[in-house]
Coordinates of C-alpha atoms in Angstrom, one line a residue:
Chain A
M1224 CA 32.9 -0.9 20.3
T1225 CA 30.5 1.3 18.6
T1226 CA 32.7 1.4 15.3
V1227 CA 33.5 -2.2 15.5
L1228 CA 29.7 -2.1 15.2
Q1229 CA 29.2 0.1 12.6
V1230 CA 32.2 -0.8 10.3
V1231 CA 30.0 -4.7 10.6
G1232 CA 26.8 -3.6 9.8
L1233 CA 28.0 -1.2 7.2
T1234 CA 29.6 -4.1 5.5
L1235 CA 26.3 -6.1 6.3
T1236 CA 24.2 -3.2 4.3
T1237 CA 26.5 -3.2 1.7
F1238 CA 26.7 -6.6 0.8
G1239 CA 22.6 -6.4 1.0
V1240 CA 22.6 -3.6 -1.1
S1241 CA 25.1 -5.7 -3.3
F1242 CA 22.4 -8.2 -3.8
L1243 CA 19.7 -6.3 -4.4
L1244 CA 21.7 -5.1 -7.3
I1245 CA 22.6 -8.4 -9.1
A1246 CA 19.0 -10.0 -8.6
A1247 CA 17.5 -6.8 -10.2
L1248 CA 20.5 -7.5 -12.7
G1249 CA 19.2 -10.7 -13.0
V1250 CA 15.4 -10.0 -13.4
W1251 CA 16.4 -8.2 -16.5
R1252 CA 19.2 -9.6 -18.0
L1253 CA 18.3 -13.7 -17.7
P1254 CA 16.4 -15.7 -19.9
D1255 CA 12.7 -17.0 -19.3
V1256 CA 10.2 -16.7 -16.4
L1257 CA 11.5 -19.7 -14.6
S1258 CA 14.7 -18.2 -14.0
R1259 CA 13.9 -14.5 -13.0
L1260 CA 11.8 -16.3 -10.3
H1261 CA 15.4 -17.2 -8.7
A1262 CA 16.8 -13.9 -9.5
L1263 CA 14.3 -12.6 -7.5
T1264 CA 13.6 -14.8 -4.0
K1265 CA 17.4 -14.1 -3.3
A1266 CA 16.9 -10.7 -3.3
D1267 CA 13.5 -11.0 -1.5
S1268 CA 16.3 -13.3 0.8
A1269 CA 19.2 -12.6 1.4
G1270 CA 19.5 -9.5 0.6
L1271 CA 16.7 -7.7 1.8
A1272 CA 17.4 -9.9 5.6
L1273 CA 21.7 -9.1 4.8
I1274 CA 20.5 -5.0 4.6
A1275 CA 18.3 -5.3 7.9
L1276 CA 20.5 -7.0 9.6
G1277 CA 23.7 -4.4 9.1
A1278 CA 21.0 -1.9 10.1
A1279 CA 20.0 -3.0 12.9
C1280 CA 23.6 -3.3 14.0
L1281 CA 24.2 0.5 13.6
K1282 CA 20.9 1.6 14.7
G1283 CA 21.7 -0.6 18.3
R1284 CA 18.7 -0.5 19.7
P1285 CA 16.5 -4.1 20.4
D1286 CA 13.2 -2.5 19.7
S1287 CA 14.1 -1.6 15.8
L1288 CA 15.2 -5.5 16.0
L1289 CA 12.0 -6.4 16.1
V1290 CA 10.7 -4.6 13.4
L1291 CA 13.4 -5.0 10.6
G1292 CA 13.5 -8.9 12.0
L1293 CA 9.5 -9.3 11.2
C1294 CA 10.5 -7.3 7.7
V1295 CA 12.7 -10.0 6.6
V1296 CA 10.5 -12.9 7.1
L1297 CA 7.3 -11.3 5.8
V1298 CA 9.3 -10.2 3.1
A1299 CA 11.1 -13.8 2.3
L1300 CA 7.8 -15.3 2.6
S1301 CA 6.0 -14.1 0.2
G1302 CA 9.0 -13.8 -2.4
V1303 CA 9.1 -17.7 -1.2
T1304 CA 4.4 -17.7 -2.0
I1305 CA 4.4 -15.9 -4.3
G1306 CA 7.7 -17.1 -6.0
H1307 CA 5.6 -20.9 -6.2
L1308 CA 2.8 -19.9 -7.0
I1309 CA 3.3 -17.9 -10.4
A1310 CA 5.8 -21.0 -11.1
R1311 CA 3.0 -23.6 -10.1
A1312 CA 0.5 -21.1 -12.6
H1313 CA 3.5 -20.8 -15.5
L1314 CA 4.3 -24.1 -15.8
S1315 CA 0.4 -25.7 -15.8
E1316 CA 0.0 -23.1 -18.3
G1317 CA 2.8 -23.3 -20.2
D1318 CA 2.0 -19.0 -20.2
L1319 CA 0.8 -17.1 -17.8
E1320 CA -0.3 -14.3 -21.1
Chain B
M1192 CA 27.5 9.6 4.3
I1193 CA 28.2 5.9 2.8
L1194 CA 24.0 5.3 4.4
N1195 CA 23.2 7.8 1.7
F1196 CA 25.3 7.1 -1.0
L1197 CA 23.8 2.6 0.1
A1198 CA 19.7 4.2 0.2
F1199 CA 20.6 5.7 -3.6
C1200 CA 21.8 2.1 -4.7
T1201 CA 18.8 0.8 -3.7
L1202 CA 16.6 3.2 -4.7
V1203 CA 18.9 2.0 -8.2
A1204 CA 18.1 -1.2 -7.9
T1205 CA 14.4 -0.7 -7.1
L1206 CA 14.3 1.2 -10.3
A1207 CA 16.6 -1.3 -11.9
A1208 CA 13.1 -3.5 -11.9
L1209 CA 11.3 -1.6 -14.6
P1210 CA 12.6 -2.6 -17.9
R1211 CA 11.4 -6.2 -17.6
L1212 CA 8.0 -4.4 -16.3
I1213 CA 8.0 -2.9 -19.8
I1214 CA 9.4 -5.3 -21.9
G1215 CA 7.7 -8.0 -20.4
P1216 CA 6.9 -10.0 -22.3
T1217 CA 4.3 -12.5 -19.7
A1218 CA 1.7 -10.6 -17.5
A1219 CA 4.2 -13.0 -14.8
D1220 CA 7.2 -11.0 -15.5
R1221 CA 5.5 -8.2 -15.3
I1222 CA 4.1 -9.2 -11.7
I1223 CA 8.4 -10.1 -11.0
A1224 CA 9.4 -6.7 -11.7
A1225 CA 6.5 -5.2 -9.5
Q1226 CA 7.5 -8.0 -7.0
L1227 CA 11.1 -6.5 -7.2
A1228 CA 10.6 -3.0 -6.8
G1229 CA 8.2 -4.0 -3.9
T1230 CA 11.6 -5.6 -1.9
G1231 CA 13.5 -2.7 -2.9
T1232 CA 11.3 0.2 -1.7
V1233 CA 11.0 -2.4 1.6
A1234 CA 14.8 -2.2 1.9
T1235 CA 15.4 1.8 0.7
L1236 CA 13.4 2.6 4.3
I1237 CA 15.1 0.3 5.9
V1238 CA 18.1 2.2 4.6
L1239 CA 17.3 6.0 5.3
G1240 CA 15.1 4.9 8.5
T1241 CA 18.5 4.2 10.3
A1242 CA 20.0 7.5 9.6
D1243 CA 16.7 8.6 10.6
K1244 CA 15.7 9.4 14.2
T1245 CA 11.9 8.4 13.8
P1246 CA 10.6 4.6 14.1
A1247 CA 8.1 5.4 11.5
L1248 CA 10.1 4.7 9.1
F1249 CA 10.7 1.0 10.0
D1250 CA 6.8 1.0 10.5
A1251 CA 6.7 2.1 6.5
A1252 CA 8.8 -0.7 6.2
L1253 CA 6.8 -3.2 8.0
V1254 CA 3.4 -2.3 6.2
F1255 CA 5.3 -3.0 2.7
A1256 CA 6.6 -6.1 4.0
T1257 CA 3.1 -7.5 5.5
L1258 CA 1.4 -6.4 2.4
A1259 CA 3.7 -7.0 -0.5
A1260 CA 2.0 -10.1 -1.6
V1261 CA -1.6 -8.9 -1.5
S1262 CA -0.9 -7.9 -5.1
G1263 CA 1.0 -11.2 -6.5
L1264 CA -1.6 -13.1 -5.2
A1265 CA -4.7 -11.3 -6.5
F1266 CA -2.4 -12.0 -10.0
V1267 CA -2.4 -15.8 -9.9
A1268 CA -5.2 -16.2 -8.3
L1269 CA -7.9 -14.1 -10.7
Q1270 CA -5.1 -15.2 -13.5
R1271 CA -7.0 -18.2 -14.8
T1272 CA -10.2 -17.4 -14.1
R1273 CA -10.2 -14.5 -17.0
L1274 CA -13.3 -13.9 -18.6
Chain C
M866 CA 24.4 12.3 -2.4
S867 CA 21.0 12.9 -0.7
L868 CA 20.1 14.9 -3.4
A869 CA 21.4 12.5 -5.6
F870 CA 18.7 10.6 -4.1
D871 CA 16.0 13.1 -4.5
I872 CA 16.7 13.7 -8.2
L873 CA 16.6 10.3 -9.0
L874 CA 13.4 9.3 -6.8
A875 CA 11.8 12.7 -8.7
F876 CA 13.0 10.4 -12.4
G877 CA 11.8 7.7 -11.3
V878 CA 8.0 8.7 -10.2
V879 CA 7.7 10.4 -13.2
F880 CA 9.3 7.9 -16.0
T881 CA 7.3 4.7 -13.7
A882 CA 4.2 6.4 -14.8
A883 CA 4.6 7.6 -18.0
A884 CA 5.6 4.3 -18.4
A885 CA 2.1 2.8 -16.8
L886 CA 0.0 5.1 -19.1
G887 CA 2.0 4.7 -22.0
T888 CA 2.0 0.7 -22.8
H889 CA -1.2 -0.8 -23.9
D890 CA -0.6 -4.3 -22.3
R891 CA -2.8 -4.0 -19.4
V892 CA -1.4 -5.8 -16.6
A893 CA 1.6 -3.3 -17.3
S894 CA -0.3 -0.5 -16.5
I895 CA -1.6 -2.2 -13.0
A896 CA 2.4 -3.2 -12.5
G897 CA 3.2 -0.3 -13.4
F898 CA 1.2 1.9 -11.8
V899 CA 2.3 -0.1 -7.6
V900 CA 5.5 0.9 -8.5
T901 CA 4.4 4.3 -9.1
G902 CA 2.7 3.9 -5.3
L903 CA 6.2 2.4 -3.8
L904 CA 7.9 5.2 -5.5
V905 CA 5.5 8.0 -4.2
A906 CA 5.7 6.5 -0.5
L907 CA 9.3 7.1 -0.6
S908 CA 9.3 10.8 -1.5
L909 CA 6.7 11.5 1.6
V910 CA 8.6 9.6 3.2
R911 CA 11.6 12.1 1.9
L912 CA 9.2 15.1 1.7
G913 CA 8.3 14.3 6.0
A914 CA 5.2 13.3 5.7
P915 CA 5.3 9.9 6.5
D916 CA 1.9 9.8 8.1
V917 CA 0.5 10.4 4.4
A918 CA 3.2 7.6 3.3
L919 CA 2.3 5.2 5.8
A920 CA -1.2 5.7 4.4
E921 CA 0.5 5.5 0.8
A922 CA 1.9 2.5 1.6
A923 CA -1.0 0.1 3.2
I924 CA -3.6 1.2 0.6
G925 CA -0.6 1.9 -2.6
A926 CA 0.8 -1.8 -1.6
G927 CA -1.6 -4.4 -1.3
L928 CA -4.6 -3.2 -2.3
T929 CA -5.0 -0.5 -5.4
G930 CA -2.8 -3.4 -7.9
A931 CA -5.6 -6.2 -6.5
L932 CA -8.5 -3.8 -7.1
L933 CA -7.0 -3.1 -10.4
L934 CA -6.6 -6.2 -11.2
R935 CA -9.9 -7.4 -10.5
S936 CA -11.3 -5.2 -13.2
A937 CA -9.5 -5.7 -15.2
W938 CA -10.2 -9.5 -15.0
R939 CA -13.8 -9.0 -15.6
L940 CA -12.6 -6.8 -18.9
K941 CA -12.0 -8.2 -21.9
P942 CA -8.4 -8.1 -23.1
A943 CA -6.6 -4.9 -24.5
E944 CA -7.4 -4.1 -28.1
S945 CA -4.3 -1.7 -28.9
R946 CA -5.6 1.0 -30.9
V947 CA -4.1 4.6 -31.5
S948 CA -5.8 7.6 -30.8
P949 CA -6.6 10.9 -33.4
A950 CA -3.8 13.0 -33.4
I951 CA -7.0 15.9 -32.0
D952 CA -8.0 13.6 -29.2
R953 CA -3.7 13.5 -27.9
I954 CA -3.8 17.4 -28.6
I955 CA -6.6 18.3 -26.6
V956 CA -5.7 15.8 -23.8
A957 CA -1.8 16.8 -23.8
L958 CA -3.6 20.7 -22.8
I959 CA -6.5 19.5 -20.7
A960 CA -2.7 18.2 -18.7
V961 CA -0.9 20.8 -19.5
C962 CA -3.3 23.9 -18.0
L963 CA -4.2 21.3 -14.6
S964 CA -0.2 20.8 -13.9
G965 CA -0.2 24.7 -14.6
A966 CA -2.7 25.6 -12.4
L967 CA -1.2 23.3 -9.9
A968 CA 1.6 24.5 -9.8
W969 CA 0.5 28.6 -9.4
A970 CA -2.3 27.8 -6.5
V971 CA 1.4 25.8 -5.0
Y972 CA 3.5 29.3 -5.1
T973 CA 1.0 31.5 -4.6
A974 CA -1.0 29.3 -1.8
P975 CA -0.1 32.0 1.6
G976 CA -1.4 29.9 4.2
A977 CA 0.9 26.8 3.7
A978 CA 2.9 27.4 6.9
L979 CA 0.4 28.9 9.4
Y980 CA -0.7 25.6 10.1
P981 CA 2.2 23.7 11.9
A982 CA 2.6 26.5 14.5
L983 CA -1.4 27.0 14.8
V984 CA -2.3 23.2 15.5
S985 CA 1.1 23.3 17.5
E986 CA -0.8 26.2 19.6
R987 CA -3.6 24.1 20.6
L988 CA -2.2 20.5 20.3
A989 CA -2.7 20.2 24.3
E990 CA -6.3 20.3 24.2
S991 CA -6.7 18.4 21.2
G992 CA -6.4 14.7 23.6
V993 CA -3.7 13.0 21.4
T994 CA -0.1 14.1 20.6
N995 CA 0.2 13.8 17.0
P996 CA -0.6 16.8 15.0
V997 CA -2.3 14.9 12.2
T998 CA -4.5 12.6 14.1
A999 CA -5.5 16.0 15.8
V1000 CA -6.4 17.8 12.9
L1001 CA -8.3 14.6 11.6
L1002 CA -10.0 13.6 13.9
N1003 CA -10.4 17.1 16.8
F1004 CA -10.4 20.1 14.7
R1005 CA -11.1 18.9 11.7
A1006 CA -13.1 16.1 12.6
W1007 CA -16.1 17.2 10.1
D1008 CA -14.3 16.8 7.3
T1009 CA -13.4 13.4 8.2
L1010 CA -16.8 12.1 8.7
L1011 CA -17.7 13.6 5.3
E1012 CA -14.9 11.6 3.8
I1013 CA -16.0 8.6 5.3
A1014 CA -19.2 9.5 4.3
V1015 CA -17.7 9.6 0.2
L1016 CA -16.4 6.3 1.2
F1017 CA -19.4 5.0 2.0
V1018 CA -21.4 6.7 -1.2
A1019 CA -18.3 4.7 -3.3
L1020 CA -19.7 1.4 -1.6
I1021 CA -23.3 1.7 -2.3
L1022 CA -22.3 2.8 -6.1
V1023 CA -20.3 -0.3 -6.6
R1024 CA -23.3 -2.2 -5.2
I1025 CA -25.6 -0.6 -7.7
V1026 CA -23.3 -1.8 -10.8
A1027 CA -23.3 -4.9 -8.7
P1028 CA -19.8 -6.1 -10.6
A1029 CA -19.8 -10.4 -10.4
H1030 CA -18.1 -11.6 -7.3
P1031 CA -14.5 -12.7 -8.6
Q1032 CA -13.7 -16.6 -8.9
P1033 CA -10.3 -17.0 -7.6
V1034 CA -8.2 -20.1 -8.1
V1035 CA -7.6 -22.7 -5.4
L1036 CA -4.0 -21.4 -5.0
G1037 CA -3.2 -24.6 -3.1
E1038 CA -1.2 -25.4 0.5
L1039 CA 1.5 -23.0 0.2
M1040 CA -1.2 -20.8 1.4
L1041 CA -2.1 -22.2 4.5
P1042 CA 1.6 -21.4 5.8
F1043 CA 1.5 -18.2 4.5
A1044 CA -2.1 -17.0 5.8
R1045 CA -1.3 -18.1 9.1
I1046 CA 2.1 -16.2 9.5
V1047 CA 0.6 -12.9 7.7
V1048 CA -3.5 -12.3 8.7
P1049 CA -2.6 -12.4 12.7
M1050 CA 0.0 -10.3 11.4
C1051 CA -1.9 -8.1 9.9
A1052 CA -4.2 -7.6 12.8
F1053 CA -1.9 -7.0 14.8
L1054 CA 0.0 -4.4 13.0
A1055 CA -3.3 -2.4 12.2
G1056 CA -3.9 -2.3 15.9
H1057 CA 0.1 -1.1 16.8
L1058 CA -0.8 1.6 14.0
L1059 CA -4.7 2.0 15.8
W1060 CA -3.4 2.9 19.2
Q1061 CA 0.7 4.7 18.1
G1062 CA -1.9 7.2 16.2
A1063 CA -2.0 9.0 19.3
S1064 CA 1.0 10.1 19.1
V1065 CA 3.1 9.6 16.5
P1066 CA 2.1 8.4 12.8
G1067 CA -0.4 5.8 12.2
G1068 CA -4.2 5.6 12.5
A1069 CA -7.6 4.5 11.6
F1070 CA -7.3 4.9 7.6
Q1071 CA -3.7 2.9 7.6
A1072 CA -4.4 0.8 9.9
G1073 CA -8.0 -0.1 8.0
A1074 CA -6.2 -0.7 4.9
I1075 CA -4.1 -3.2 6.2
L1076 CA -6.9 -5.4 7.8
A1077 CA -8.8 -5.5 4.7
G1078 CA -5.2 -6.5 2.8
G1079 CA -4.8 -9.2 5.1
L1080 CA -9.5 -10.1 4.8
L1081 CA -8.0 -10.0 1.0
V1082 CA -5.8 -13.1 1.5
L1083 CA -7.6 -15.1 3.8
M1084 CA -10.4 -14.2 0.7
L1085 CA -7.7 -15.2 -2.1
G1086 CA -6.7 -18.5 0.0
G1087 CA -9.7 -19.8 -0.2
F1088 CA -9.9 -19.6 3.8
A1089 CA -12.9 -17.4 3.6
V1090 CA -16.5 -18.3 2.2
L1091 CA -18.3 -15.4 0.3
T1092 CA -21.9 -16.3 1.2
P1093 CA -25.3 -14.0 1.7
R1094 CA -25.3 -13.5 4.7
L1095 CA -21.4 -13.1 5.7
L1096 CA -21.8 -10.2 3.2
S1097 CA -25.1 -8.6 5.0
W1098 CA -22.7 -8.5 7.8
G1099 CA -19.8 -6.6 5.8
M1100 CA -22.3 -4.5 4.8
M1101 CA -23.5 -3.4 8.5
V1102 CA -19.8 -3.4 9.6
A1103 CA -19.0 -1.4 6.6
L1104 CA -22.5 1.1 7.7
L1105 CA -21.2 1.0 11.4
G1106 CA -17.9 3.4 10.7
L1107 CA -20.3 6.2 8.9
A1108 CA -23.1 5.7 12.1
V1109 CA -21.0 5.8 15.2
F1110 CA -19.5 8.7 14.2
A1111 CA -22.6 10.5 13.3
V1112 CA -24.0 9.0 16.6
A1113 CA -20.8 10.8 18.2
A1114 CA -20.6 13.8 16.4
L1115 CA -24.4 14.4 17.9
S1116 CA -23.6 13.7 21.6
T1117 CA -20.9 15.7 20.9
E1118 CA -23.3 18.9 20.3
A1119 CA -25.6 17.5 22.2
L1120 CA -23.2 17.3 26.0
T1121 CA -21.2 20.3 24.3
G1122 CA -23.1 22.5 23.0
T1123 CA -21.0 22.3 19.5
L1124 CA -20.4 19.7 17.1
L1125 CA -18.1 17.6 17.2
L1126 CA -16.0 19.2 20.4
Y1127 CA -15.3 16.9 23.0
P1128 CA -15.8 16.7 26.4
D1129 CA -12.9 18.0 29.0
G1130 CA -10.4 16.3 29.4
A1131 CA -11.8 13.5 26.9
A1132 CA -11.3 14.1 23.9
K1133 CA -8.4 10.9 23.9
I1134 CA -10.9 8.4 24.7
W1135 CA -13.5 9.8 22.7
I1136 CA -11.0 9.7 19.4
L1137 CA -9.6 5.9 19.9
M1138 CA -13.7 4.7 19.9
I1139 CA -14.3 6.4 16.4
E1140 CA -10.8 5.6 15.1
A1141 CA -11.4 1.6 16.5
V1142 CA -14.6 1.5 14.8
L1143 CA -14.0 3.3 11.4
T1144 CA -10.8 0.6 11.2
L1145 CA -13.3 -2.1 11.2
S1146 CA -15.5 0.0 9.1
I1147 CA -12.3 0.9 6.8
A1148 CA -11.6 -2.3 5.8
A1149 CA -15.0 -4.4 6.0
M1150 CA -15.8 -0.9 2.8
L1151 CA -12.2 -1.8 1.2
C1152 CA -13.0 -6.1 1.1
L1153 CA -16.9 -5.3 -0.2
L1154 CA -15.2 -3.3 -2.8
F1155 CA -12.7 -6.0 -3.9
C1156 CA -15.4 -9.0 -3.2
G1157 CA -18.5 -7.3 -4.4
M1158 CA -22.1 -7.0 -2.1
P1159 CA -23.9 -9.6 -1.3
R1160 CA -26.6 -10.0 -4.5
R1161 CA -30.6 -10.2 -4.4
P1162 CA -32.1 -12.8 -7.7
L1163 CA -33.8 -11.1 -9.7
N1164 CA -37.2 -12.3 -9.1
D1165 CA -37.3 -11.1 -5.3
V1166 CA -36.6 -7.5 -6.8

C-alpha cells in the first residue's frame, strides 16, 4: 500500500513539475502579454495542484492535506484574480507601460 | 533521490521566469514573471517539505500562497494613477 | 542532487540580485528584488533557519513588493543615465571592502557555535519550547523592545515626510470573492503562527506581516475607506505595541526586580500577551507605511 501511494505520489509530482516547466517555457517564449498570462495561470492551477496532490500521497498524513489544499486554493485564486486584472488593464490601456 | 531531482526541477522552473522578467518588454510581463516565480517557490517548498520532517516548510509555502497576489494587486491598483 | 540544488540556488540569488540592480526599468528592479526575496527564503530553508524563512516569506512575498511599487508610483519615470567610471570604481571598491569585512567576520567569529548549547541549557526556564522565541522574547527581550522602538521611529519619520496617500484604482467585482477568501485566511494564518510560535517556527513578526498583507488586500480592493479617523486609530494601534511592551518591562522590574525577567512559571502567558499585542501593532505599522499617515490641513499647524 505504501509503495503504491509512493508511486502514485511521485508520478503526480512529476506531472506537476513538468507543467511548471512548460509554463515557464511559455512565459519565456510566447509572443504577447495575453498568451503569457494564459501560460502563467495554467501553472498556478494545474501544476501546483498536481504537485500538492503528489506531496499529500507521499506524506500520507491528513493534517498536511489541509495545508496543501489551502496552498492550492490560494495560489489558484491569486492566479485567477491577478490574471484577470492584468488582462483587463492591458485591454483597456492598450499597453501598461 | 527522485524527490531531490524534482525539487531541482521546480527550482529550474522558478528561475526560468527570469529571462521574461529582464527582457519585459512591458511592466505587465515583468509582474507575470514575478508571479510565476512565486508559484515556483511554493512548489519548491512543497517538494522540499515532502522529504523534510518539520511542518515549517508547508507553513512557509502557505504564507507565500496567501500573500502571492499582494504585489500584483498593488501593481495593477497603482498603475493607472501614476503621477 | 541536493548539492546541485544548493549551487543552482546560490547562483540564482546572486544573478537575480544583479539583474535587479543592473536594469534601468523600475518595475523590473522591483520584480527582480521580489524574486530575490523568494530565493533568499528558499536558501534560509536549506540553511535550516525556518523562522527567518517564514519572516522573509511574509515580508518579502507581499509587503516589500507593494511598498516599493507604491514608492515607484510617487516618483517620475526613471531617466536612463550612466554613472561616471570613477563613481562606479569607488562604489565597487566600497562593496568589495564591505563583503571582505563580512566574510572575515563570519570566518573568525568564535562564538557562533556557542549559542545553541547555552540556549538549550536554559530553555526549560523560558516558558516556551521554540529556542528562537525563547531568545527573542525572554533571554534577549530587551533587543526586541528596542527593535519595536526602531520600527516606530521609522513610522514617525515617514509621518514627518508626509507622502501623498496612494489612490488605488477600482479593481472591479472579481476582488470581492478574492478578498472574501484571502482576508479571513490572513487573519487565521496570523493567529496560527502567533500561537505556534511558542513551540515551532512562527511568532509576532511573521503574524504581523501576514495580517498587514490581509489589510493591504482590503485597502487595494477598495473595501476599507481611509478616513482620517481610521488612520488615527491605526496610529494608536501602532503605538500600542511599544507602549504595552514598555509597560510589561516596567512591571517585570517591579515584580521580580529585574527588567524583563518574567515571574516564575508565568513566562509563557507574559510572552503570548506581549506577542499578541505586537502582532496587531506591527500589522498597523506596516499598513500605515503603505497608505500614509493622517495629515492635518496646513492652516491647522
